[in-house]
PDB file of C-alpha atoms in Angstrom:
ATOM      1  CA  MET Q  20      80.038 129.938 196.143  1.00  0.00           C
ATOM      2  CA  LEU Q  21      76.958 131.985 195.341  1.00  0.00           C
ATOM      3  CA  GLU Q  22      75.224 131.236 192.052  1.00  0.00           C
ATOM      4  CA  LEU Q  23      73.470 134.224 190.443  1.00  0.00           C
ATOM      5  CA  CYS Q  24      70.974 134.112 187.585  1.00  0.00           C
ATOM      6  CA  PHE Q  25      68.310 136.383 186.117  1.00  0.00           C
ATOM      7  CA  SER Q  26      65.180 134.282 185.641  1.00  0.00           C
ATOM      8  CA  GLN Q  27      63.015 131.995 187.729  1.00  0.00           C
ATOM      9  CA  SER Q  28      63.457 129.105 185.300  1.00  0.00           C
ATOM     10  CA  ALA Q  29      67.247 129.427 185.495  1.00  0.00           C
ATOM     11  CA  ARG Q  30      67.058 129.481 189.292  1.00  0.00           C
ATOM     12  CA  GLY Q  31      65.046 126.272 189.277  1.00  0.00           C
ATOM     13  CA  GLY Q  32      67.532 124.639 186.911  1.00  0.00           C
ATOM     14  CA  LEU Q  33      70.503 125.669 189.035  1.00  0.00           C
ATOM     15  CA  ARG Q  34      68.947 124.309 192.214  1.00  0.00           C
ATOM     16  CA  CYS Q  35      68.269 120.976 190.529  1.00  0.00           C
ATOM     17  CA  ALA Q  36      71.784 121.003 189.067  1.00  0.00           C
ATOM     18  CA  GLN Q  37      73.363 121.181 192.517  1.00  0.00           C
ATOM     19  CA  HIS Q  38      72.593 117.535 193.279  1.00  0.00           C
ATOM     20  CA  CYS Q  39      71.525 116.038 189.968  1.00  0.00           C
ATOM     21  CA  GLY Q  40      72.426 112.574 188.706  1.00  0.00           C
ATOM     22  CA  GLY Q  41      72.192 109.233 190.432  1.00  0.00           C
ATOM     23  CA  GLY Q  42      68.530 108.867 189.553  1.00  0.00           C
ATOM     24  CA  GLY Q  43      67.672 112.073 191.389  1.00  0.00           C
ATOM     25  CA  ARG Q  44      64.928 113.244 189.050  1.00  0.00           C
ATOM     26  CA  LYS Q  45      62.177 110.643 188.985  1.00  0.00           C
ATOM     27  CA  VAL Q  46      59.310 112.743 187.619  1.00  0.00           C
ATOM     28  CA  PHE Q  47      59.097 114.201 184.129  1.00  0.00           C
ATOM     29  CA  GLY Q  48      56.337 115.060 181.671  1.00  0.00           C
ATOM     30  CA  VAL Q  49      55.823 114.194 178.029  1.00  0.00           C
ATOM     31  CA  ILE Q  50      53.705 116.215 175.596  1.00  0.00           C
ATOM     32  CA  VAL Q  51      52.622 114.379 172.482  1.00  0.00           C
ATOM     33  CA  GLY Q  52      50.709 115.904 169.575  1.00  0.00           C
ATOM     34  CA  ARG Q  53      50.246 115.954 165.824  1.00  0.00           C
ATOM     35  CA  ASP Q  54      50.731 118.854 163.434  1.00  0.00           C
ATOM     36  CA  ASP Q  55      47.619 117.817 161.501  1.00  0.00           C
ATOM     37  CA  GLY Q  56      45.410 117.799 164.605  1.00  0.00           C
ATOM     38  CA  ARG Q  57      44.529 114.088 164.440  1.00  0.00           C
ATOM     39  CA  PRO Q  58      44.285 112.170 167.746  1.00  0.00           C
ATOM     40  CA  VAL Q  59      47.491 110.569 169.023  1.00  0.00           C
ATOM     41  CA  THR Q  60      47.449 106.785 169.228  1.00  0.00           C
ATOM     42  CA  ARG Q  61      48.373 104.815 172.338  1.00  0.00           C
ATOM     43  CA  LYS Q  62      51.315 103.333 170.458  1.00  0.00           C
ATOM     44  CA  GLU Q  63      52.657 106.822 169.720  1.00  0.00           C
ATOM     45  CA  ILE Q  64      52.222 107.824 173.346  1.00  0.00           C
ATOM     46  CA  ARG Q  65      54.110 104.731 174.557  1.00  0.00           C
ATOM     47  CA  GLN Q  66      56.877 105.388 172.016  1.00  0.00           C
ATOM     48  CA  ALA Q  67      57.198 109.019 173.162  1.00  0.00           C
ATOM     49  CA  GLN Q  68      57.326 107.911 176.800  1.00  0.00           C
ATOM     50  CA  LYS Q  69      60.021 105.363 176.001  1.00  0.00           C
ATOM     51  CA  GLN Q  70      62.143 107.945 174.162  1.00  0.00           C
ATOM     52  CA  ALA Q  71      61.741 110.434 176.995  1.00  0.00           C
ATOM     53  CA  GLN Q  72      62.770 107.806 179.548  1.00  0.00           C
ATOM     54  CA  GLN Q  73      65.853 106.929 177.503  1.00  0.00           C
ATOM     55  CA  LYS Q  74      66.815 110.590 177.291  1.00  0.00           C
ATOM     56  CA  ARG Q  75      66.300 111.025 181.034  1.00  0.00           C
ATOM     57  CA  GLU Q  76      68.547 108.034 181.769  1.00  0.00           C
ATOM     58  CA  ALA Q  77      71.223 109.372 179.398  1.00  0.00           C
ATOM     59  CA  LEU Q  78      71.140 112.785 181.089  1.00  0.00           C
ATOM     60  CA  ASP Q  79      71.353 111.092 184.463  1.00  0.00           C
ATOM     61  CA  ARG Q  80      74.555 109.355 183.379  1.00  0.00           C
ATOM     62  CA  GLU Q  81      76.016 112.624 182.045  1.00  0.00           C
ATOM     63  CA  ALA Q  82      75.149 114.695 185.106  1.00  0.00           C
ATOM     64  CA  ILE Q  83      77.859 116.754 186.791  1.00  0.00           C
ATOM     65  CA  PRO Q  84      76.484 118.084 190.116  1.00  0.00           C
ATOM     66  CA  LEU Q  85      77.404 121.669 190.992  1.00  0.00           C
ATOM     67  CA  GLY Q  86      77.179 121.122 194.753  1.00  0.00           C
ATOM     68  CA  GLY Q  87      76.015 123.698 197.259  1.00  0.00           C
ATOM     69  CA  THR Q  88      72.601 124.327 198.770  1.00  0.00           C
ATOM     70  CA  PRO Q  89      69.431 125.959 197.374  1.00  0.00           C
ATOM     71  CA  SER Q  90      70.084 129.043 199.507  1.00  0.00           C
ATOM     72  CA  ASP Q  91      73.295 129.591 197.510  1.00  0.00           C
ATOM     73  CA  VAL Q  92      71.258 130.251 194.343  1.00  0.00           C
ATOM     74  CA  LEU Q  93      70.306 133.907 194.007  1.00  0.00           C
ATOM     75  CA  GLU Q  94      67.969 135.415 191.438  1.00  0.00           C
ATOM     76  CA  LEU Q  95      67.578 139.001 190.246  1.00  0.00           C
ATOM     77  CA  SER Q  96      64.634 138.549 187.889  1.00  0.00           C
ATOM     78  CA  LEU Q  97      63.882 142.215 187.302  1.00  0.00           C
ATOM     79  CA  GLY Q  98      63.295 142.513 183.547  1.00  0.00           C
ATOM     80  CA  LEU Q  99      65.727 145.429 183.373  1.00  0.00           C
ATOM     81  CA  ASP Q 100      65.640 145.503 179.582  1.00  0.00           C
ATOM     82  CA  MET Q 101      62.228 147.183 179.882  1.00  0.00           C
ATOM     83  CA  GLU Q 102      61.045 150.571 181.112  1.00  0.00           C
ATOM     84  CA  ASP Q 103      62.384 152.843 183.846  1.00  0.00           C
ATOM     85  CA  ILE Q 104      65.634 151.619 185.462  1.00  0.00           C
ATOM     86  CA  ARG Q 105      66.579 154.604 187.592  1.00  0.00           C
ATOM     87  CA  GLU Q 106      65.685 152.565 190.704  1.00  0.00           C
ATOM     88  CA  PRO Q 107      66.056 148.870 189.763  1.00  0.00           C
ATOM     89  CA  LEU Q 108      64.976 147.767 193.232  1.00  0.00           C
ATOM     90  CA  GLY Q 109      62.503 150.552 193.896  1.00  0.00           C
ATOM     91  CA  GLU Q 110      58.745 150.670 194.206  1.00  0.00           C
ATOM     92  CA  ALA Q 111      58.173 151.538 190.537  1.00  0.00           C
ATOM     93  CA  ARG Q 112      59.932 148.348 189.449  1.00  0.00           C
ATOM     94  CA  ARG Q 113      57.930 146.360 191.976  1.00  0.00           C
ATOM     95  CA  GLU Q 114      54.656 147.681 190.553  1.00  0.00           C
ATOM     96  CA  LEU Q 115      55.834 146.925 187.023  1.00  0.00           C
ATOM     97  CA  LEU Q 116      56.592 143.327 187.951  1.00  0.00           C
ATOM     98  CA  ARG Q 117      53.210 143.055 189.659  1.00  0.00           C
ATOM     99  CA  ARG Q 118      51.534 143.830 186.329  1.00  0.00           C
ATOM    100  CA  TRP Q 119      53.305 140.872 184.789  1.00  0.00           C
ATOM    101  CA  TYR Q 120      51.762 138.494 187.333  1.00  0.00           C
ATOM    102  CA  ASP Q 121      48.286 139.116 185.933  1.00  0.00           C
ATOM    103  CA  GLY Q 122      46.649 139.846 189.291  1.00  0.00           C
ATOM    104  CA  ASN Q 123      48.490 137.243 191.383  1.00  0.00           C
ATOM    105  CA  ASP Q 124      49.808 139.839 193.831  1.00  0.00           C
ATOM    106  CA  GLU Q 125      50.674 137.279 196.500  1.00  0.00           C
ATOM    107  CA  ALA Q 126      53.112 135.438 194.226  1.00  0.00           C
ATOM    108  CA  ALA Q 127      54.475 138.739 192.916  1.00  0.00           C
ATOM    109  CA  ASP Q 128      55.157 140.050 196.415  1.00  0.00           C
ATOM    110  CA  GLN Q 129      56.807 136.804 197.499  1.00  0.00           C
ATOM    111  CA  ASP Q 130      59.130 136.804 194.479  1.00  0.00           C
ATOM    112  CA  TRP Q 131      59.902 140.483 195.007  1.00  0.00           C
ATOM    113  CA  GLN Q 132      60.921 139.818 198.603  1.00  0.00           C
ATOM    114  CA  GLU Q 133      63.227 137.007 197.458  1.00  0.00           C
ATOM    115  CA  THR Q 134      64.758 139.377 194.897  1.00  0.00           C
ATOM    116  CA  LEU Q 135      65.458 141.983 197.577  1.00  0.00           C
ATOM    117  CA  GLU Q 136      67.035 139.299 199.754  1.00  0.00           C
ATOM    118  CA  SER Q 137      69.257 138.224 196.846  1.00  0.00           C
ATOM    119  CA  ALA Q 138      70.400 141.825 196.356  1.00  0.00           C
ATOM    120  CA  ASP Q 139      71.166 142.103 200.074  1.00  0.00           C
ATOM    121  CA  ARG Q 140      73.243 138.905 199.927  1.00  0.00           C
ATOM    122  CA  LEU Q 141      75.278 140.362 197.066  1.00  0.00           C
ATOM    123  CA  ARG Q 142      75.842 143.663 198.859  1.00  0.00           C
ATOM    124  CA  ALA Q 143      77.020 141.774 201.943  1.00  0.00           C
ATOM    125  CA  CYS Q 144      79.747 139.935 200.022  1.00  0.00           C
ATOM    126  CA  GLY Q 145      83.371 140.531 200.949  1.00  0.00           C
ATOM    127  CA  THR Q 146      86.857 139.591 199.838  1.00  0.00           C
ATOM    128  CA  GLY Q 147      86.403 135.996 200.992  1.00  0.00           C
ATOM    129  CA  ASP Q 148      83.265 135.411 198.927  1.00  0.00           C
ATOM    130  CA  ALA Q 149      82.808 134.151 195.378  1.00  0.00           C
ATOM    131  CA  VAL Q 150      79.907 134.861 193.024  1.00  0.00           C
ATOM    132  CA  ARG Q 151      79.375 132.885 189.830  1.00  0.00           C
ATOM    133  CA  ILE Q 152      76.995 134.556 187.357  1.00  0.00           C
ATOM    134  CA  TRP Q 153      75.127 132.526 184.746  1.00  0.00           C
ATOM    135  CA  VAL Q 154      74.624 134.747 181.693  1.00  0.00           C
ATOM    136  CA  ASP Q 155      72.612 133.902 178.582  1.00  0.00           C
ATOM    137  CA  HIS Q 156      71.619 135.614 175.326  1.00  0.00           C
ATOM    138  CA  THR Q 157      68.504 137.444 176.503  1.00  0.00           C
ATOM    139  CA  PRO Q 158      68.505 141.251 176.887  1.00  0.00           C
ATOM    140  CA  SER Q 159      67.234 140.918 180.458  1.00  0.00           C
ATOM    141  CA  SER Q 160      70.246 138.771 181.353  1.00  0.00           C
ATOM    142  CA  ALA Q 161      72.673 141.206 179.698  1.00  0.00           C
ATOM    143  CA  CYS Q 162      71.146 144.089 181.651  1.00  0.00           C
ATOM    144  CA  GLY Q 163      71.055 141.971 184.795  1.00  0.00           C
ATOM    145  CA  LEU Q 164      74.790 141.334 184.518  1.00  0.00           C
ATOM    146  CA  LEU Q 165      75.573 145.061 184.324  1.00  0.00           C
ATOM    147  CA  HIS Q 166      73.273 145.780 187.248  1.00  0.00           C
ATOM    148  CA  ALA Q 167      74.876 142.983 189.297  1.00  0.00           C
ATOM    149  CA  ALA Q 168      78.296 144.445 188.497  1.00  0.00           C
ATOM    150  CA  SER Q 169      77.179 147.776 189.972  1.00  0.00           C
ATOM    151  CA  ILE Q 170      76.199 145.960 193.200  1.00  0.00           C
ATOM    152  CA  LEU Q 171      79.377 143.869 193.423  1.00  0.00           C
ATOM    153  CA  GLU Q 172      81.818 146.527 192.223  1.00  0.00           C
ATOM    154  CA  LYS Q 173      83.032 147.629 195.661  1.00  0.00           C
ATOM    155  CA  THR Q 174      82.558 144.367 197.596  1.00  0.00           C
ATOM    156  CA  GLY Q 175      85.910 142.769 196.772  1.00  0.00           C
ATOM    157  CA  ALA Q 176      84.204 139.447 196.009  1.00  0.00           C
ATOM    158  CA  ALA Q 177      85.680 137.102 193.409  1.00  0.00           C
ATOM    159  CA  VAL Q 178      83.291 137.298 190.444  1.00  0.00           C
ATOM    160  CA  SER Q 179      83.084 134.962 187.467  1.00  0.00           C
ATOM    161  CA  VAL Q 180      80.628 134.420 184.623  1.00  0.00           C
ATOM    162  CA  VAL Q 181      79.457 131.301 182.810  1.00  0.00           C
ATOM    163  CA  PRO Q 182      78.216 132.307 179.328  1.00  0.00           C
ATOM    164  CA  LEU Q 183      75.598 130.093 177.741  1.00  0.00           C
ATOM    165  CA  PRO Q 184      76.780 128.519 174.454  1.00  0.00           C
ATOM    166  CA  ARG Q 185      74.734 129.180 171.348  1.00  0.00           C
ATOM    167  CA  TRP Q 186      74.352 125.483 170.634  1.00  0.00           C
ATOM    168  CA  ARG Q 187      75.268 121.980 171.731  1.00  0.00           C
ATOM    169  CA  GLU Q 188      75.641 118.814 169.705  1.00  0.00           C
ATOM    170  CA  GLU Q 189      73.358 116.054 170.923  1.00  0.00           C
ATOM    171  CA  GLY Q 190      74.086 112.929 168.915  1.00  0.00           C
ATOM    172  CA  LYS Q 191      73.311 113.804 165.311  1.00  0.00           C
ATOM    173  CA  ALA Q 192      71.166 116.774 166.327  1.00  0.00           C
ATOM    174  CA  VAL Q 193      72.186 120.320 167.224  1.00  0.00           C
ATOM    175  CA  VAL Q 194      70.335 121.969 170.119  1.00  0.00           C
ATOM    176  CA  SER Q 195      70.276 125.775 170.177  1.00  0.00           C
ATOM    177  CA  TYR Q 196      69.914 127.761 173.391  1.00  0.00           C
ATOM    178  CA  GLN Q 197      68.764 131.257 174.198  1.00  0.00           C
ATOM    179  CA  GLY Q 198      68.303 131.170 177.960  1.00  0.00           C
ATOM    180  CA  TRP Q 199      69.586 129.041 180.838  1.00  0.00           C
ATOM    181  CA  GLY Q 200      66.010 128.049 181.570  1.00  0.00           C
ATOM    182  CA  GLU Q 201      66.114 125.897 178.422  1.00  0.00           C
ATOM    183  CA  VAL Q 202      69.066 123.820 179.647  1.00  0.00           C
ATOM    184  CA  GLU Q 203      68.545 120.522 181.465  1.00  0.00           C
ATOM    185  CA  PRO Q 204      69.905 120.697 185.043  1.00  0.00           C
ATOM    186  CA  GLU Q 205      72.173 117.692 184.398  1.00  0.00           C
ATOM    187  CA  LEU Q 206      74.071 119.718 181.792  1.00  0.00           C
ATOM    188  CA  PHE Q 207      74.860 122.850 183.814  1.00  0.00           C
ATOM    189  CA  GLY Q 208      78.038 121.298 185.166  1.00  0.00           C
ATOM    190  CA  HIS Q 209      79.285 120.589 181.634  1.00  0.00           C
ATOM    191  CA  PHE Q 210      79.436 124.304 180.934  1.00  0.00           C
ATOM    192  CA  LEU Q 211      81.720 125.118 183.867  1.00  0.00           C
ATOM    193  CA  SER Q 212      84.625 124.789 181.441  1.00  0.00           C
ATOM    194  CA  ARG Q 213      83.392 128.091 179.967  1.00  0.00           C
ATOM    195  CA  GLU Q 214      83.638 129.920 183.298  1.00  0.00           C
ATOM    196  CA  GLU Q 215      85.694 133.130 183.152  1.00  0.00           C
ATOM    197  CA  SER Q 216      86.822 135.341 186.005  1.00  0.00           C
ATOM    198  CA  VAL Q 217      85.847 139.006 185.929  1.00  0.00           C
ATOM    199  CA  PRO Q 218      88.760 141.199 187.096  1.00  0.00           C
ATOM    200  CA  PRO Q 219      87.853 144.189 189.305  1.00  0.00           C
ATOM    201  CA  ARG Q 220      88.680 146.655 186.536  1.00  0.00           C
ATOM    202  CA  ILE Q 221      86.303 144.940 184.116  1.00  0.00           C
ATOM    203  CA  LEU Q 222      83.650 144.810 186.820  1.00  0.00           C
ATOM    204  CA  GLY Q 223      84.071 148.572 187.189  1.00  0.00           C
ATOM    205  CA  VAL Q 224      83.658 149.116 183.444  1.00  0.00           C
ATOM    206  CA  MET Q 225      80.461 147.069 183.464  1.00  0.00           C
ATOM    207  CA  ALA Q 226      79.123 149.025 186.445  1.00  0.00           C
ATOM    208  CA  SER Q 227      79.939 152.285 184.662  1.00  0.00           C
ATOM    209  CA  ARG Q 228      78.036 151.120 181.577  1.00  0.00           C
ATOM    210  CA  TRP Q 229      75.029 150.362 183.774  1.00  0.00           C
ATOM    211  CA  ARG Q 230      75.079 153.897 185.170  1.00  0.00           C
ATOM    212  CA  GLU Q 231      75.162 155.253 181.600  1.00  0.00           C
ATOM    213  CA  LEU Q 232      72.089 153.218 180.724  1.00  0.00           C
ATOM    214  CA  GLN Q 233      70.362 154.501 183.845  1.00  0.00           C
ATOM    215  CA  ARG Q 234      71.029 158.104 182.810  1.00  0.00           C
ATOM    216  CA  GLU Q 235      69.684 157.392 179.319  1.00  0.00           C
ATOM    217  CA  ASN Q 236      66.686 155.560 180.858  1.00  0.00           C
ATOM    218  CA  ALA Q 237      65.229 154.557 177.492  1.00  0.00           C
ATOM    219  CA  PRO Q 238      61.939 152.664 177.168  1.00  0.00           C
ATOM    220  CA  LEU Q 239      63.911 149.544 176.168  1.00  0.00           C
ATOM    221  CA  ARG Q 240      67.395 148.098 176.136  1.00  0.00           C
ATOM    222  CA  ALA Q 241      68.529 145.521 173.589  1.00  0.00           C
ATOM    223  CA  VAL Q 242      71.727 143.676 172.703  1.00  0.00           C
ATOM    224  CA  VAL Q 243      72.953 145.173 169.419  1.00  0.00           C
ATOM    225  CA  ASN Q 244      76.201 143.824 167.950  1.00  0.00           C
ATOM    226  CA  GLY Q 245      77.043 142.262 171.295  1.00  0.00           C
ATOM    227  CA  ARG Q 246      76.558 145.448 173.325  1.00  0.00           C
ATOM    228  CA  VAL Q 247      73.641 146.542 175.492  1.00  0.00           C
ATOM    229  CA  ARG Q 248      72.152 149.695 173.971  1.00  0.00           C
ATOM    230  CA  SER Q 249      69.213 151.947 174.716  1.00  0.00           C
ATOM    231  CA  VAL Q 250      66.533 151.649 172.017  1.00  0.00           C
ATOM    232  CA  GLY Q 251      63.095 153.049 171.307  1.00  0.00           C
ATOM    233  CA  GLU Q 252      59.837 151.474 172.452  1.00  0.00           C
ATOM    234  CA  ASP Q 253      59.070 150.456 168.844  1.00  0.00           C
ATOM    235  CA  PHE Q 254      62.250 148.367 168.516  1.00  0.00           C
ATOM    236  CA  TYR Q 255      60.367 145.058 168.196  1.00  0.00           C
ATOM    237  CA  ASP Q 256      57.300 146.362 166.333  1.00  0.00           C
ATOM    238  CA  ASP Q 257      58.404 145.127 162.905  1.00  0.00           C
ATOM    239  CA  LEU Q 258      58.784 141.605 164.309  1.00  0.00           C
ATOM    240  CA  ILE Q 259      55.188 141.767 165.508  1.00  0.00           C
ATOM    241  CA  ARG Q 260      53.921 143.100 162.168  1.00  0.00           C
ATOM    242  CA  ARG Q 261      55.690 140.279 160.371  1.00  0.00           C
ATOM    243  CA  HIS Q 262      53.499 137.756 162.204  1.00  0.00           C
ATOM    244  CA  ILE Q 263      50.117 139.429 161.951  1.00  0.00           C
ATOM    245  CA  PRO Q 264      48.316 137.322 159.330  1.00  0.00           C
ATOM    246  CA  GLU Q 265      45.580 138.384 156.982  1.00  0.00           C
ATOM    247  CA  GLY Q 266      42.177 137.878 158.561  1.00  0.00           C
ATOM    248  CA  GLN Q 267      41.311 137.388 162.205  1.00  0.00           C
ATOM    249  CA  THR Q 268      43.661 135.828 164.747  1.00  0.00           C
ATOM    250  CA  LYS Q 269      44.157 135.511 168.489  1.00  0.00           C
ATOM    251  CA  ILE Q 270      46.723 137.752 170.130  1.00  0.00           C
ATOM    252  CA  ALA Q 271      48.284 134.679 171.751  1.00  0.00           C
ATOM    253  CA  LEU Q 272      49.068 133.243 168.305  1.00  0.00           C
ATOM    254  CA  ILE Q 273      50.808 136.441 167.183  1.00  0.00           C
ATOM    255  CA  ILE Q 274      52.947 136.533 170.317  1.00  0.00           C
ATOM    256  CA  GLY Q 275      53.679 132.806 170.093  1.00  0.00           C
ATOM    257  CA  ASP Q 276      54.881 133.141 166.491  1.00  0.00           C
ATOM    258  CA  VAL Q 277      57.153 136.071 167.345  1.00  0.00           C
ATOM    259  CA  LEU Q 278      58.710 134.268 170.314  1.00  0.00           C
ATOM    260  CA  GLY Q 279      58.991 130.904 168.575  1.00  0.00           C
ATOM    261  CA  ARG Q 280      60.213 131.979 165.141  1.00  0.00           C
ATOM    262  CA  GLU Q 281      62.075 135.230 165.734  1.00  0.00           C
ATOM    263  CA  LYS Q 282      63.510 134.336 169.167  1.00  0.00           C
ATOM    264  CA  PRO Q 283      64.019 137.985 170.167  1.00  0.00           C
ATOM    265  CA  GLY Q 284      65.043 137.017 173.692  1.00  0.00           C
ATOM    266  CA  ILE Q 285      62.272 139.027 175.354  1.00  0.00           C
ATOM    267  CA  GLY Q 286      59.186 137.788 177.118  1.00  0.00           C
ATOM    268  CA  ASP Q 287      55.573 138.045 176.054  1.00  0.00           C
ATOM    269  CA  VAL Q 288      54.773 141.029 178.299  1.00  0.00           C
ATOM    270  CA  TRP Q 289      56.363 143.729 176.160  1.00  0.00           C
ATOM    271  CA  LEU Q 290      54.946 142.238 172.956  1.00  0.00           C
ATOM    272  CA  ALA Q 291      51.473 142.369 174.494  1.00  0.00           C
ATOM    273  CA  GLU Q 292      52.042 146.007 175.464  1.00  0.00           C
ATOM    274  CA  ARG Q 293      52.995 146.883 171.893  1.00  0.00           C
ATOM    275  CA  ILE Q 294      49.938 145.088 170.516  1.00  0.00           C
ATOM    276  CA  ARG Q 295      47.838 147.205 172.889  1.00  0.00           C
ATOM    277  CA  TRP Q 296      49.550 150.273 171.443  1.00  0.00           C
ATOM    278  CA  MET Q 297      48.811 149.115 167.880  1.00  0.00           C
ATOM    279  CA  LEU Q 298      45.163 148.775 168.837  1.00  0.00           C
ATOM    280  CA  SER Q 299      45.057 152.271 170.334  1.00  0.00           C
ATOM    281  CA  ALA Q 300      46.859 153.702 167.286  1.00  0.00           C
ATOM    282  CA  GLY Q 301      44.362 152.131 164.900  1.00  0.00           C
ATOM    283  CA  GLU Q 302      46.886 149.809 163.279  1.00  0.00           C
ATOM    284  CA  LEU Q 303      44.915 146.801 164.586  1.00  0.00           C
ATOM    285  CA  ARG Q 304      41.183 146.381 165.182  1.00  0.00           C
ATOM    286  CA  MET Q 305      39.684 144.455 168.089  1.00  0.00           C
ATOM    287  CA  VAL Q 306      37.275 141.857 166.687  1.00  0.00           C
ATOM    288  CA  ARG Q 307      36.392 139.993 169.884  1.00  0.00           C
ATOM    289  CA  GLU Q 308      37.759 141.117 173.227  1.00  0.00           C
ATOM    290  CA  ASP Q 309      38.200 138.782 176.157  1.00  0.00           C
ATOM    291  CA  PRO Q 310      37.928 141.046 179.222  1.00  0.00           C
ATOM    292  CA  GLU Q 311      39.621 138.504 181.492  1.00  0.00           C
ATOM    293  CA  ARG Q 312      42.418 137.236 179.255  1.00  0.00           C
ATOM    294  CA  PHE Q 313      43.802 139.776 176.798  1.00  0.00           C
ATOM    295  CA  TYR Q 314      45.797 137.080 174.981  1.00  0.00           C
ATOM    296  CA  ARG Q 315      42.585 135.258 174.044  1.00  0.00           C
ATOM    297  CA  SER Q 316      41.188 138.345 172.330  1.00  0.00           C
ATOM    298  CA  VAL Q 317      40.827 138.252 168.539  1.00  0.00           C
ATOM    299  CA  VAL Q 318      42.228 141.031 166.340  1.00  0.00           C
ATOM    300  CA  GLU Q 319      42.749 141.843 162.680  1.00  0.00           C
ATOM    301  CA  ARG Q 320      44.581 144.414 160.605  1.00  0.00           C
ATOM    302  CA  ALA Q 321      42.732 147.711 160.403  1.00  0.00           C
TER     303      ALA Q 321
END
């Protein structure tokens, strides 16, 4: 069984999920802070550590291992909801992804090579192979699914999808999810009950929709009323404007508010690009530019 996902965080979760439980994860981190900015006491730190340990032990007891080996987990992290998609695995897409790595070309090239290898593994599938696709609520995942369908359409492989639920009850709390990268590895196995097979005819319809999107080749693709649609480059601009405060602010704070409060399902890269456009259009004014880290630059409304 090949496991396919569309983000690095989901790939990491799936690999951990293969053999989770039984005290497998010994290391975890705890972040403790105050909303009012006051220093955290040692007692509060110990309490947070205790709660985190209890949660880790509970997850360990709940764990349902997926089985398999790390090489079974494939990732097509291509960000296909953004920019030109005529050649999803071509040089233009590679250069686009390189920009997202903020100058770390070595890591970008390594991840690109792994992506190409994942695509080759999918193309090499036959009638005796099975591919399970983990799909979430992000536009990149929705586009990734259609692209994967175009690769698998003629292979004869048995294809299934595991859709991420919108929420999960956790005691008295309700946890909401947007991407598989937010899910603890111990819980992946619990969602196998949601697995659905994708008949060849449906796979063909999905592949056909991908080819339509490629012909349209819009600046962006978004999920609108449950369907992937081509949209304009300004699709998310109003969300950005909603979180530009009066006075001066760091670009990182604007992007953080949009991602945290609006949960648009896209990454920070496109939001940063649109803020650059707002600066060039005169909608925003650069107050203090950080030449090394754009996100640390300070802007204000023009």
